[in-house]
Amino acid sequence: MCGIVGAYQRGGDVLPSLVEGLRMLEYRGYDSVGVGVIVDGAIAVRRRAGRIADLEKVLADGALAGCRIGIGHSRWATHGAPTDANAHPHSDASGRVLVVHNGIIENDKDLRAELEAAGTTFTSETDTEVLAHLVAAHLAEAGGDLAKALRRALAKVRGYYAIAVLHQDASGEAQLVCAREGPPLCVGAGTDGTYLASDSLAILPHTRDVLFLEDGEIAVLTPDSIRLTNREGEEVEREAQHIDWDAEDADRGGFEHFMLKEIHEQPEVIARCVQGRADLEAGDVRLDGEFFGDERLRSVERLEVLACGTALHAGLVLKYLVEGLAGIPVDVDFASEYRYRRVPSARATVAIGISQSGETADTLAALRKARDQGCDLIAICNAQGSTMVREADASILIQAGPEIGVASTKAFVGMIVAAYLFALRLGRARGSLSGEAVRERLGELQRLRGAVEALLAKERVEGLRDLADRLADQKGFLFLGRGINYPIALEGALKLKEISYLHAEGYPAGEMKHGPIAMIEPDLGAVVLAPMDGVVDKVRSNIEQVKARGGPVVCVGTDPACLELADDAVEVPEIGEWLSPILNVVPLQLFSYYVALRRGCDIDKPRNLAKSVTVE
Ligand code: F6R
């Protein structure tokens, strides 16, 4: 996820506060960084692929020192590689309008084509540059008012963005504005000027009173004031919020652990993964690359998913989705097993690697073997530019932003959303899904973000915390699920064991009677997943069997009878079967987190584990 900073000071030098702000957002991860300021009446930009230290080397010549107004950005590449040319800020052709941007401009290609037809030359591959040219194109008709020009430009844009725009007109007047439609953006007035940032952390050194922009709002900053207007251009009055985080909370955005922060980022992750891909009009999904075109997808006969750990669980969900929605058989294999097994060639025609890091040694080796066996490779991955993405024939980036907690949470949710989009595209290409059917499924996907937000509401999270506190001394847990929620049972067990060191096993609920039921006793119970699907009656009898043996039962799901029967019920919002894994996994992530917290474990760095397993 990228970072935005900006400032309009009364005097002094703006550069140190821009660089300090970027440094405070460093924890979000980035692969290039840049600043733009107005020096001696002209806009000047410095940007570099690499780290903030690389940018500082360029700034060390002092050429940009002493300016009062500027914007800065740290970029995590999505459109175009992490190069100097693609780093932000981006300017229009006159060099008078400068833009930094987080998010995605969905209709970037159409806008770019229109601008090019009108004679605009682009200097980067980013969607952000479109914004700079568009704003510049509207300045004259807006009478030189930057906020007005931005509002008119944004009326043409479809997407999900937070942007800051700097303008220097011919008479020497400078303007600084910012706007939000999706990703967070806030502003604050300090004693020496006004500040904007994508994360309040970067404002806190200047003031603790922060105003968060709502979707559709534009803020105009001068050294002495901040003016907020809505989509219609009407003035908005809103109180700033007082933030009382301490500096050490900074890296984690105020959360006690990265894992908790990343769990709370999941609604945004869903939106980012879907943005620009759901085509409701056509009842289809747009995935970048020829590989995802109708003709190529029609020739796919069988898929082989190769992954490890949590990513493998996402692969199992993908199997249910692709087999159920597109009718193509899918095998899922542990990458570490596949790489050494004698696999008859041509078992599958396409292998799909799933990975947060894109650097997991076993997964890469398994994919290379699949390639040798004649498979084409697709990567579902969070890290653009990773080895997996570079080696694959096509990729679906999940765009979850850097995941820092060792226990994977938001990447898992992103992987499932990507798998869902892939299954819909496949179904549409092969005719197993009509446009209307895809439209319906996309409608559910649109509701998902709000449903996850509801699950993360304070009182629900507190409820899970109480539950975890009560059960943290259990000897262990069985996690049971059926169908598409069986992989979620595996994931719930993995999450709990890796961060709390409690014994936990995930099972398909129907397997309980074949062995694990022997383990049930008063301090070893079950977490049972119970969506309202075709097999919920059978899940209900699982609950009865565990209770009959004195084991405590936590039920997560929507089926009223199961929820009623269990000792503890965690009801989740209603959603169709195909997306129920996402709503069921969120409470399990929080349950694991709070059990581990209660047990005093090192949550973000569990013992013996590494974030990225790049060796065998
Ligand atoms: C569990 C976890 C691991 C990873 C696995 C694969 O929380 O994080 O099980 O899922 O090591 O890693 P990636 O996705 O980077 O290939």
Coordinates of N, CA and C and ligand atoms in Angstrom, one line a residue, residues 307-313 354-361 363 380 388 403 405-409 411 415 491 494-495 498-499 609-613, ligand 1:
A307 N 1.1 -24.9 -3.7 CA 1.2 -23.8 -2.7 C 1.6 -24.4 -1.3
C308 N 1.9 -23.6 -0.3 CA 2.2 -24.1 1.0 C 1.4 -23.4 2.1
G309 N 1.2 -24.0 3.2 CA 0.6 -23.4 4.3 C -0.8 -22.7 4.1
T310 N -0.9 -21.5 4.5 CA -2.1 -20.7 4.4 C -2.5 -20.6 2.9
A311 N -1.5 -20.4 2.0 CA -1.7 -20.2 0.6 C -2.3 -21.5 0.0
L312 N -1.9 -22.7 0.6 CA -2.5 -23.9 0.1 C -4.0 -24.0 0.5
H313 N -4.3 -23.5 1.7 CA -5.7 -23.5 2.1 C -6.5 -22.6 1.1
I354 N 0.1 -20.3 -5.7 CA -0.5 -19.2 -4.9 C 0.5 -18.9 -3.8
S355 N 0.8 -17.6 -3.6 CA 1.8 -17.2 -2.6 C 1.7 -15.8 -2.2
Q356 N 1.8 -15.5 -0.9 CA 1.9 -14.1 -0.5 C 3.2 -13.5 -1.0
S357 N 4.3 -14.1 -0.7 CA 5.6 -13.5 -1.0 C 6.0 -13.7 -2.4
G358 N 5.6 -14.8 -3.1 CA 6.1 -15.1 -4.4 C 7.5 -15.6 -4.4
E359 N 8.0 -15.9 -3.2 CA 9.4 -16.3 -3.1 C 9.6 -17.7 -2.3
T360 N 8.5 -18.3 -2.0 CA 8.6 -19.6 -1.2 C 9.3 -20.6 -2.1
A361 N 10.4 -21.2 -1.5 CA 11.3 -22.0 -2.3 C 10.5 -23.3 -2.8
T363 N 7.3 -23.7 -3.4 CA 6.3 -23.4 -4.4 C 7.0 -23.1 -5.7
I380 N -1.0 -16.5 -8.5 CA -1.9 -15.6 -7.7 C -1.0 -15.2 -6.5
M388 N 8.0 -15.5 -8.5 CA 6.8 -16.2 -9.0 C 6.1 -15.5 -10.1
E403 N 2.4 -7.5 3.9 CA 1.9 -8.2 5.1 C 3.1 -8.5 6.0
G405 N 2.9 -9.2 9.8 CA 2.8 -10.2 10.7 C 3.1 -11.6 10.1
V406 N 3.8 -12.4 10.8 CA 4.1 -13.7 10.2 C 2.9 -14.5 9.9
A407 N 1.9 -14.5 10.7 CA 0.7 -15.2 10.4 C -0.1 -14.5 9.3
S408 N -0.3 -15.2 8.2 CA -1.0 -14.6 7.1 C -2.5 -14.5 7.3
T409 N -3.0 -13.3 7.1 CA -4.4 -13.0 7.3 C -5.0 -12.4 6.1
A411 N -3.6 -11.5 3.3 CA -3.2 -12.1 2.0 C -4.1 -13.3 1.7
M415 N -6.3 -13.8 -1.5 CA -6.1 -14.9 -2.4 C -7.5 -15.5 -2.8
E491 N -7.5 -23.8 8.0 CA -6.8 -22.5 8.2 C -7.0 -22.0 9.7
L494 N -4.6 -23.9 11.7 CA -3.2 -23.5 11.5 C -2.9 -22.1 12.2
K495 N -3.9 -21.2 12.1 CA -3.7 -19.9 12.7 C -3.5 -20.0 14.2
E498 N -0.1 -21.8 15.1 CA 1.2 -21.0 14.8 C 1.4 -19.8 15.8
I499 N 0.3 -19.2 16.2 CA 0.6 -18.0 17.1 C 0.3 -18.3 18.6
L609 N 9.3 -19.5 13.4 CA 8.7 -19.3 12.1 C 9.3 -18.1 11.4
A610 N 9.4 -18.1 10.1 CA 9.8 -16.9 9.3 C 8.7 -16.5 8.4
K611 N 8.7 -15.2 8.0 CA 7.6 -14.7 7.2 C 7.7 -15.3 5.8
S612 N 8.9 -15.4 5.3 CA 9.0 -15.9 3.9 C 10.0 -17.1 3.9
V613 N 9.5 -18.3 3.5 CA 10.4 -19.5 3.6 C 11.1 -19.7 2.3
Ligands
F6R1 C1 0.8 -19.1 7.8 C2 1.7 -18.7 6.9 C3 2.5 -19.7 6.1 C4 2.5 -19.3 4.6 C5 3.4 -20.2 3.8 C6 3.5 -19.8 2.3 O1 0.2 -18.1 8.5 O2 1.9 -17.5 6.7 O3 1.8 -21.0 6.2 O4 1.2 -19.3 4.1 O5 4.7 -20.2 4.3 O6 4.0 -18.6 2.2 P1 3.7 -17.7 0.8 O7 2.3 -17.4 0.8 O8 4.6 -16.5 1.0 O9 4.2 -18.6 -0.3

